[in-house]
CSV table of N, CA and C in Angstrom, one decimal:
chain,number,residue,atom,x,y,z
A,12,UNK,N,-5.6,34.5,-171.9
A,12,UNK,CA,-6.2,34.0,-170.7
A,12,UNK,C,-7.6,33.6,-171.0
A,13,UNK,N,-8.3,34.4,-171.8
A,13,UNK,CA,-9.7,34.1,-172.0
A,13,UNK,C,-9.9,32.7,-172.7
A,14,UNK,N,-9.0,32.3,-173.5
A,14,UNK,CA,-9.0,31.0,-174.2
A,14,UNK,C,-9.0,29.9,-173.1
A,15,UNK,N,-8.2,30.1,-172.1
A,15,UNK,CA,-8.1,29.1,-171.0
A,15,UNK,C,-9.4,29.2,-170.2
A,16,UNK,N,-9.9,30.4,-169.9
A,16,UNK,CA,-11.1,30.5,-169.2
A,16,UNK,C,-12.3,29.9,-169.9
A,17,UNK,N,-12.4,30.0,-171.2
A,17,UNK,CA,-13.4,29.4,-172.0
A,17,UNK,C,-13.4,27.9,-171.9
A,18,UNK,N,-12.2,27.3,-171.9
A,18,UNK,CA,-12.0,25.9,-171.7
A,18,UNK,C,-12.7,25.4,-170.5
A,19,UNK,N,-12.4,26.1,-169.3
A,19,UNK,CA,-13.0,25.7,-168.1
A,19,UNK,C,-14.5,26.0,-168.0
A,20,UNK,N,-14.9,27.1,-168.5
A,20,UNK,CA,-16.3,27.4,-168.5
A,20,UNK,C,-17.1,26.4,-169.3
A,21,UNK,N,-16.6,25.9,-170.4
A,21,UNK,CA,-17.3,24.9,-171.2
A,21,UNK,C,-17.1,23.5,-170.8
A,22,UNK,N,-16.1,23.2,-169.9
A,22,UNK,CA,-15.9,21.8,-169.5
A,22,UNK,C,-17.0,21.4,-168.5
A,23,UNK,N,-17.5,20.2,-168.7
A,23,UNK,CA,-18.6,19.8,-167.8
A,23,UNK,C,-18.2,19.6,-166.3
A,24,UNK,N,-17.0,19.2,-166.0
A,24,UNK,CA,-16.6,18.9,-164.7
A,24,UNK,C,-15.4,19.8,-164.1
A,25,UNK,N,-14.6,20.3,-165.0
A,25,UNK,CA,-13.4,21.1,-164.5
A,25,UNK,C,-13.8,22.5,-164.1
A,26,UNK,N,-13.0,23.0,-163.3
A,26,UNK,CA,-13.1,24.4,-162.8
A,26,UNK,C,-11.7,25.0,-162.7
A,27,UNK,N,-11.6,26.3,-163.0
A,27,UNK,CA,-10.3,26.9,-162.9
A,27,UNK,C,-10.2,27.7,-161.6
A,28,UNK,N,-8.9,27.8,-161.1
A,28,UNK,CA,-8.7,28.6,-160.0
A,28,UNK,C,-7.3,29.3,-160.2
A,29,UNK,N,-7.2,30.5,-159.9
A,29,UNK,CA,-5.8,31.2,-159.9
A,29,UNK,C,-5.7,32.3,-158.9
A,30,UNK,N,-4.5,32.4,-158.4
A,30,UNK,CA,-4.2,33.5,-157.5
A,30,UNK,C,-3.7,34.7,-158.2
A,31,UNK,N,-4.0,35.9,-157.7
A,31,UNK,CA,-3.5,37.1,-158.4
A,31,UNK,C,-3.2,38.2,-157.4
A,32,UNK,N,-2.3,39.0,-157.7
A,32,UNK,CA,-2.0,40.2,-157.0
A,32,UNK,C,-2.4,41.5,-157.8
A,33,UNK,N,-3.1,41.2,-158.9
A,33,UNK,CA,-3.4,42.3,-159.8
A,33,UNK,C,-4.9,42.3,-160.1
A,34,UNK,N,-5.5,43.4,-160.1
A,34,UNK,CA,-6.9,43.6,-160.4
A,34,UNK,C,-7.0,43.9,-161.9
A,35,UNK,N,-7.5,42.9,-162.6
A,35,UNK,CA,-7.6,43.1,-164.1
A,35,UNK,C,-9.1,43.3,-164.5
A,36,UNK,N,-9.4,44.6,-164.8
A,36,UNK,CA,-10.8,44.9,-165.1
A,36,UNK,C,-11.2,44.3,-166.4
A,37,UNK,N,-10.3,43.8,-167.3
A,37,UNK,CA,-10.7,43.2,-168.5
A,37,UNK,C,-11.5,41.9,-168.2
A,38,UNK,N,-11.2,41.3,-167.1
A,38,UNK,CA,-11.8,40.0,-166.7
A,38,UNK,C,-13.3,40.2,-166.5
A,39,UNK,N,-13.7,41.4,-166.2
A,39,UNK,CA,-15.1,41.7,-165.9
A,39,UNK,C,-16.0,41.7,-167.2
A,40,UNK,N,-15.3,41.7,-168.3
A,40,UNK,CA,-16.0,41.5,-169.6
A,40,UNK,C,-16.3,40.1,-170.0
A,41,UNK,N,-15.8,39.2,-169.2
A,41,UNK,CA,-16.0,37.7,-169.4
A,41,UNK,C,-17.0,37.2,-168.4
A,42,UNK,N,-17.9,36.4,-168.9
A,42,UNK,CA,-18.9,35.7,-168.0
A,42,UNK,C,-18.4,34.4,-167.6
A,43,UNK,N,-17.9,34.2,-166.4
A,43,UNK,CA,-17.3,32.9,-166.0
A,43,UNK,C,-18.3,31.8,-165.6
A,44,UNK,N,-19.6,32.2,-165.5
A,44,UNK,CA,-20.6,31.3,-165.1
A,44,UNK,C,-20.3,30.5,-163.9
A,45,UNK,N,-19.6,31.2,-163.0
A,45,UNK,CA,-19.3,30.5,-161.7
A,45,UNK,C,-18.2,29.4,-161.8
A,46,UNK,N,-17.6,29.3,-163.0
A,46,UNK,CA,-16.6,28.2,-163.2
A,46,UNK,C,-15.1,28.6,-163.0
A,47,UNK,N,-14.9,29.9,-162.7
A,47,UNK,CA,-13.6,30.4,-162.5
A,47,UNK,C,-13.5,31.0,-161.1
A,48,UNK,N,-12.5,30.6,-160.3
A,48,UNK,CA,-12.2,31.1,-159.0
A,48,UNK,C,-11.0,32.0,-159.1
A,49,UNK,N,-11.2,33.2,-158.5
A,49,UNK,CA,-10.1,34.1,-158.4
A,49,UNK,C,-9.7,34.2,-156.9
A,50,UNK,N,-8.4,34.0,-156.6
A,50,UNK,CA,-7.9,34.1,-155.2
A,50,UNK,C,-7.1,35.4,-155.2
A,51,UNK,N,-7.6,36.4,-154.6
A,51,UNK,CA,-6.8,37.7,-154.4
A,51,UNK,C,-5.9,37.5,-153.3
A,52,UNK,N,-4.6,37.7,-153.5
A,52,UNK,CA,-3.6,37.7,-152.5
A,52,UNK,C,-3.5,38.9,-151.7
A,53,UNK,N,-3.6,38.8,-150.4
A,53,UNK,CA,-3.6,40.0,-149.5
A,53,UNK,C,-2.5,39.8,-148.4
A,54,UNK,N,-2.0,40.9,-148.0
A,54,UNK,CA,-1.1,41.1,-146.9
A,54,UNK,C,-1.2,42.5,-146.4
A,55,UNK,N,-0.6,42.8,-145.3
A,55,UNK,CA,-0.7,44.2,-144.8
A,55,UNK,C,-0.1,45.1,-145.9
A,56,UNK,N,-0.7,46.3,-146.1
A,56,UNK,CA,-0.3,47.2,-147.2
A,56,UNK,C,1.2,47.6,-147.1
A,57,UNK,N,1.6,47.8,-145.8
A,57,UNK,CA,3.0,48.2,-145.6
A,57,UNK,C,4.0,47.2,-146.1
A,58,UNK,N,3.7,45.9,-145.9
A,58,UNK,CA,4.6,44.8,-146.3
A,58,UNK,C,4.4,44.6,-147.9
A,59,UNK,N,3.2,44.8,-148.4
A,59,UNK,CA,3.0,44.7,-149.8
A,59,UNK,C,3.8,45.7,-150.6
A,60,UNK,N,3.9,46.9,-150.0
A,60,UNK,CA,4.7,48.0,-150.7
A,60,UNK,C,6.2,47.6,-150.8
A,61,UNK,N,6.7,46.8,-149.9
A,61,UNK,CA,8.1,46.3,-150.0
A,61,UNK,C,8.2,45.1,-150.9
A,62,UNK,N,7.4,44.1,-150.7
A,62,UNK,CA,7.5,42.8,-151.3
A,62,UNK,C,6.8,42.7,-152.7
A,63,UNK,N,5.8,43.5,-153.0
A,63,UNK,CA,5.0,43.3,-154.2
A,63,UNK,C,5.0,44.6,-155.0
A,64,UNK,N,6.2,45.1,-155.4
A,64,UNK,CA,6.2,46.3,-156.3
A,64,UNK,C,5.5,46.0,-157.6
A,65,UNK,N,4.9,47.0,-158.2
A,65,UNK,CA,4.3,46.8,-159.5
A,65,UNK,C,3.1,45.9,-159.5
A,66,UNK,N,2.4,45.7,-158.4
A,66,UNK,CA,1.2,45.0,-158.3
A,66,UNK,C,0.1,45.9,-157.9
A,67,UNK,N,-1.2,45.5,-158.0
A,67,UNK,CA,-2.3,46.3,-157.5
A,67,UNK,C,-2.2,46.5,-156.0
A,68,UNK,N,-2.4,47.8,-155.6
A,68,UNK,CA,-2.4,48.0,-154.1
A,68,UNK,C,-3.4,47.2,-153.4
A,69,UNK,N,-3.1,46.9,-152.2
A,69,UNK,CA,-4.0,46.0,-151.4
A,69,UNK,C,-5.4,46.6,-151.4
A,70,UNK,N,-5.6,47.9,-151.2
A,70,UNK,CA,-6.9,48.5,-151.1
A,70,UNK,C,-7.7,48.3,-152.4
A,71,UNK,N,-7.0,48.3,-153.5
A,71,UNK,CA,-7.6,48.1,-154.8
A,71,UNK,C,-8.1,46.7,-154.9
A,72,UNK,N,-7.3,45.7,-154.4
A,72,UNK,CA,-7.7,44.3,-154.5
A,72,UNK,C,-9.0,44.1,-153.6
A,73,UNK,N,-9.0,44.7,-152.4
A,73,UNK,CA,-10.1,44.6,-151.5
A,73,UNK,C,-11.3,45.2,-152.1
A,74,UNK,N,-11.2,46.4,-152.7
A,74,UNK,CA,-12.4,47.0,-153.3
A,74,UNK,C,-12.9,46.2,-154.5
A,75,UNK,N,-12.1,45.4,-155.1
A,75,UNK,CA,-12.5,44.6,-156.3
A,75,UNK,C,-13.3,43.3,-155.9
A,76,UNK,N,-13.3,42.9,-154.6
A,76,UNK,CA,-13.9,41.7,-154.2
A,76,UNK,C,-15.4,41.6,-154.6
A,77,UNK,N,-16.2,42.6,-154.2
A,77,UNK,CA,-17.6,42.6,-154.5
A,77,UNK,C,-17.9,42.6,-156.0
A,78,UNK,N,-17.1,43.4,-156.7
A,78,UNK,CA,-17.2,43.6,-158.1
A,78,UNK,C,-17.1,42.2,-158.9
A,79,UNK,N,-16.0,41.5,-158.5
A,79,UNK,CA,-15.8,40.2,-159.1
A,79,UNK,C,-16.9,39.1,-158.7
A,80,UNK,N,-17.3,39.2,-157.5
A,80,UNK,CA,-18.4,38.3,-157.1
A,80,UNK,C,-19.7,38.6,-158.0
A,81,UNK,N,-20.0,39.9,-158.1
A,81,UNK,CA,-21.1,40.3,-158.9
A,81,UNK,C,-21.0,39.9,-160.4
A,82,UNK,N,-19.7,39.8,-160.8
A,82,UNK,CA,-19.5,39.3,-162.2
A,82,UNK,C,-19.5,37.8,-162.4
A,83,UNK,N,-20.0,37.1,-161.3
A,83,UNK,CA,-20.1,35.6,-161.3
A,83,UNK,C,-18.8,34.9,-161.2
A,84,UNK,N,-17.8,35.5,-160.6
A,84,UNK,CA,-16.5,34.8,-160.3
A,84,UNK,C,-16.7,34.3,-158.8
A,85,UNK,N,-16.1,33.1,-158.6
A,85,UNK,CA,-16.0,32.7,-157.2
A,85,UNK,C,-14.8,33.4,-156.7
A,86,UNK,N,-14.9,34.0,-155.5
A,86,UNK,CA,-13.8,34.8,-155.0
A,86,UNK,C,-13.3,34.3,-153.7
A,87,UNK,N,-12.0,34.0,-153.6
A,87,UNK,CA,-11.4,33.6,-152.3
A,87,UNK,C,-10.3,34.6,-152.0
A,88,UNK,N,-9.9,34.6,-150.8
A,88,UNK,CA,-8.8,35.4,-150.3
A,88,UNK,C,-7.6,34.5,-150.0
A,89,UNK,N,-6.4,34.9,-150.5
A,89,UNK,CA,-5.1,34.3,-150.1
A,89,UNK,C,-4.4,35.2,-149.2
A,90,UNK,N,-4.2,34.9,-148.0
A,90,UNK,CA,-3.3,35.7,-147.1
A,90,UNK,C,-1.9,35.0,-147.3
A,91,UNK,N,-1.2,35.6,-148.2
A,91,UNK,CA,0.1,35.0,-148.5
A,91,UNK,C,1.0,36.0,-149.2
A,92,UNK,N,2.3,35.8,-149.0
A,92,UNK,CA,2.9,34.9,-148.0
A,92,UNK,C,2.8,35.6,-146.6
A,93,UNK,N,2.5,34.8,-145.6
A,93,UNK,CA,2.5,35.4,-144.3
A,93,UNK,C,3.9,35.2,-143.7
A,94,UNK,N,4.5,36.3,-143.4
A,94,UNK,CA,5.9,36.4,-142.8
A,94,UNK,C,5.8,36.8,-141.4
A,95,UNK,N,6.4,36.0,-140.5
A,95,UNK,CA,6.4,36.4,-139.1
A,95,UNK,C,7.5,37.4,-138.9
A,96,UNK,N,7.2,38.6,-138.5
A,96,UNK,CA,8.1,39.7,-138.2
A,96,UNK,C,7.6,40.4,-136.9
A,97,UNK,N,8.3,41.3,-136.3
A,97,UNK,CA,7.8,42.0,-135.2
A,97,UNK,C,6.6,42.8,-135.5
A,98,UNK,N,5.5,42.4,-134.8
A,98,UNK,CA,4.2,43.1,-135.0
A,98,UNK,C,3.3,42.6,-136.1
A,99,UNK,N,3.7,41.4,-136.7
A,99,UNK,CA,2.9,40.9,-137.8
A,99,UNK,C,1.5,40.5,-137.4
A,100,UNK,N,1.3,40.0,-136.2
A,100,UNK,CA,0.0,39.6,-135.7
A,100,UNK,C,-0.9,40.8,-135.6
A,101,UNK,N,-0.4,41.9,-135.2
A,101,UNK,CA,-1.2,43.1,-135.0
A,101,UNK,C,-1.6,43.6,-136.4
A,102,UNK,N,-0.6,43.6,-137.4
A,102,UNK,CA,-0.9,44.1,-138.7
A,102,UNK,C,-1.9,43.2,-139.4
A,103,UNK,N,-1.9,41.9,-139.2
A,103,UNK,CA,-2.8,41.0,-139.9
A,103,UNK,C,-4.2,41.2,-139.2
A,104,UNK,N,-4.3,41.4,-137.9
A,104,UNK,CA,-5.5,41.6,-137.3
A,104,UNK,C,-6.2,42.8,-137.8
A,105,UNK,N,-5.4,43.9,-138.0
A,105,UNK,CA,-5.9,45.1,-138.6
A,105,UNK,C,-6.4,44.9,-140.0
A,106,UNK,N,-5.7,44.1,-140.8
A,106,UNK,CA,-6.1,43.8,-142.2
A,106,UNK,C,-7.4,43.1,-142.2
A,107,UNK,N,-7.6,42.1,-141.3
A,107,UNK,CA,-8.9,41.4,-141.2
A,107,UNK,C,-10.0,42.3,-140.8
A,108,UNK,N,-9.8,43.2,-139.9
A,108,UNK,CA,-10.8,44.2,-139.5
A,108,UNK,C,-11.1,45.2,-140.6
A,109,UNK,N,-10.1,45.6,-141.3
A,109,UNK,CA,-10.3,46.6,-142.4
A,109,UNK,C,-11.1,46.0,-143.6
A,110,UNK,N,-10.9,44.7,-143.8
A,110,UNK,CA,-11.7,44.0,-144.8
A,110,UNK,C,-13.2,44.0,-144.7
A,111,UNK,N,-13.6,43.9,-143.4
A,111,UNK,CA,-15.0,43.6,-143.1
A,111,UNK,C,-16.0,44.7,-143.8
A,112,UNK,N,-15.7,46.0,-143.6
A,112,UNK,CA,-16.7,46.9,-144.2
A,112,UNK,C,-16.7,46.9,-145.7
A,113,UNK,N,-15.7,46.4,-146.4
A,113,UNK,CA,-15.6,46.4,-147.8
A,113,UNK,C,-16.4,45.3,-148.5
A,114,UNK,N,-16.6,44.2,-147.7
A,114,UNK,CA,-17.3,43.1,-148.3
A,114,UNK,C,-18.8,43.1,-148.0
A,115,UNK,N,-19.6,43.1,-149.1
A,115,UNK,CA,-21.0,43.1,-148.9
A,115,UNK,C,-21.4,41.9,-148.0
A,116,UNK,N,-22.3,42.2,-147.1
A,116,UNK,CA,-22.7,41.2,-146.1
A,116,UNK,C,-23.3,39.9,-146.8
A,117,UNK,N,-24.0,40.1,-147.8
A,117,UNK,CA,-24.6,38.9,-148.5
A,117,UNK,C,-23.6,38.0,-149.2
A,118,UNK,N,-22.4,38.6,-149.4
A,118,UNK,CA,-21.3,37.8,-150.0
A,118,UNK,C,-20.4,37.1,-149.0
A,119,UNK,N,-20.4,37.6,-147.8
A,119,UNK,CA,-19.4,37.0,-146.8
A,119,UNK,C,-19.5,35.5,-146.6
A,120,UNK,N,-20.7,34.9,-146.6
A,120,UNK,CA,-20.7,33.4,-146.5
A,120,UNK,C,-20.0,32.7,-147.6
A,121,UNK,N,-19.8,33.3,-148.8
A,121,UNK,CA,-19.3,32.6,-149.9
A,121,UNK,C,-17.8,32.8,-150.1
A,122,UNK,N,-17.2,33.8,-149.4
A,122,UNK,CA,-15.8,34.0,-149.6
A,122,UNK,C,-15.0,33.1,-148.6
A,123,UNK,N,-14.1,32.4,-149.2
A,123,UNK,CA,-13.3,31.5,-148.4
A,123,UNK,C,-11.9,32.1,-148.4
A,124,UNK,N,-11.1,31.6,-147.5
A,124,UNK,CA,-9.7,32.1,-147.4
A,124,UNK,C,-8.7,31.0,-147.1
A,125,UNK,N,-7.5,31.3,-147.5
A,125,UNK,CA,-6.4,30.4,-147.1
A,125,UNK,C,-5.2,31.3,-146.6
A,126,UNK,N,-4.5,30.7,-145.7
A,126,UNK,CA,-3.4,31.4,-145.1
A,126,UNK,C,-2.1,30.6,-145.3
A,127,UNK,N,-1.1,31.2,-146.0
A,127,UNK,CA,0.0,30.5,-146.4
A,127,UNK,C,1.3,31.1,-145.8
A,128,UNK,N,1.9,30.3,-144.9
A,128,UNK,CA,3.2,30.7,-144.3
A,128,UNK,C,4.3,30.2,-145.2
A,129,UNK,N,5.1,31.0,-145.7
A,129,UNK,CA,6.1,30.5,-146.7
A,129,UNK,C,7.5,30.7,-146.3
A,130,UNK,N,7.8,31.3,-145.2
A,130,UNK,CA,9.1,31.7,-144.8
A,130,UNK,C,9.7,30.5,-144.0
A,131,UNK,N,11.0,30.2,-144.3
A,131,UNK,CA,11.7,29.1,-143.6
A,131,UNK,C,13.2,29.4,-143.7
A,132,UNK,N,14.0,28.5,-143.1
A,132,UNK,CA,15.4,28.6,-143.1
A,132,UNK,C,16.0,28.7,-144.5
A,133,UNK,N,15.5,27.8,-145.4
A,133,UNK,CA,16.0,27.8,-146.8
A,133,UNK,C,15.7,29.1,-147.5
A,134,UNK,N,14.5,29.6,-147.3
A,134,UNK,CA,14.1,30.9,-147.9
A,134,UNK,C,15.1,32.0,-147.4
A,135,UNK,N,15.4,32.0,-146.1
A,135,UNK,CA,16.3,32.9,-145.5
A,135,UNK,C,17.7,32.8,-146.2
A,136,UNK,N,18.2,31.6,-146.4
A,136,UNK,CA,19.4,31.4,-147.1
A,136,UNK,C,19.4,32.0,-148.5
A,137,UNK,N,18.3,31.7,-149.3
A,137,UNK,CA,18.1,32.3,-150.6
A,137,UNK,C,18.1,33.8,-150.6
A,138,UNK,N,17.4,34.3,-149.6
A,138,UNK,CA,17.4,35.8,-149.6
A,138,UNK,C,18.7,36.4,-149.4
A,139,UNK,N,19.5,35.8,-148.5
A,139,UNK,CA,20.9,36.3,-148.3
A,139,UNK,C,21.7,36.1,-149.5
A,140,UNK,N,21.7,34.9,-150.1
A,140,UNK,CA,22.5,34.6,-151.3
A,140,UNK,C,22.1,35.6,-152.5
A,141,UNK,N,20.8,35.9,-152.6
A,141,UNK,CA,20.4,36.8,-153.7
A,141,UNK,C,20.3,38.2,-153.3
A,142,UNK,N,20.8,38.6,-152.1
A,142,UNK,CA,20.8,40.0,-151.7
A,142,UNK,C,19.4,40.6,-151.6
A,143,UNK,N,18.4,39.8,-151.2
A,143,UNK,CA,17.1,40.3,-151.0
A,143,UNK,C,16.9,40.8,-149.6
A,144,UNK,N,17.6,41.9,-149.3
A,144,UNK,CA,17.6,42.4,-147.9
A,144,UNK,C,16.3,43.0,-147.5
A,145,UNK,N,15.5,43.5,-148.4
A,145,UNK,CA,14.2,44.0,-148.0
A,145,UNK,C,13.3,42.9,-147.4
A,146,UNK,N,13.4,41.7,-147.8
A,146,UNK,CA,12.7,40.6,-147.2
A,146,UNK,C,13.2,40.3,-145.8
A,147,UNK,N,14.6,40.3,-145.7
A,147,UNK,CA,15.2,40.1,-144.4
A,147,UNK,C,14.9,41.2,-143.4
A,148,UNK,N,14.7,42.4,-143.9
A,148,UNK,CA,14.5,43.5,-143.0
A,148,UNK,C,13.2,43.3,-142.2
A,149,UNK,N,12.3,42.5,-142.7
A,149,UNK,CA,11.0,42.3,-142.1
A,149,UNK,C,11.1,41.4,-140.8
A,150,UNK,N,12.1,40.6,-140.8
A,150,UNK,CA,12.2,39.6,-139.8
A,150,UNK,C,12.8,40.1,-138.5
C-alpha cells in the first residue's frame, strides 16, 4: 500500500482516495503530505455488528478521525451503505449527534461526507439467492 501512496504523494497532479472500514495504525507512520484522502465508512454500530464482521468497530473509526487529520491525511466520512429499515432515521440521527464531540472543532470545516444508499430490488434478490438473511432482517 505504501508503494501506491508514494506514487500519489510524488505525483504533481494526482491524489489518492480510498474508503475503509479498518483503522490501520501503520498508516500513521507515512507522511501523506495531504495527497491521500481516507474515507472512513460509518453506519450505526448495531448494524455494523451485523453487516461488517471483522472490521474496526464504529467507535474506533470515529476516534481515529482527528488522529489521521493530524497525520496530514484528508479525512472524509462515508455513510454507507445506508439501508432503510424500521428506525433507520433515528439511528443515523443518533450517529450524527454522537460524532460531534469526537471531532476537534478546528477540523470540522475540513471533513466532508458522502451518503450512499445501496439497497434496491436487485440487491434484495441477491440476498435471498445467497441466503444473506442478516441483511434482509434489517428491512
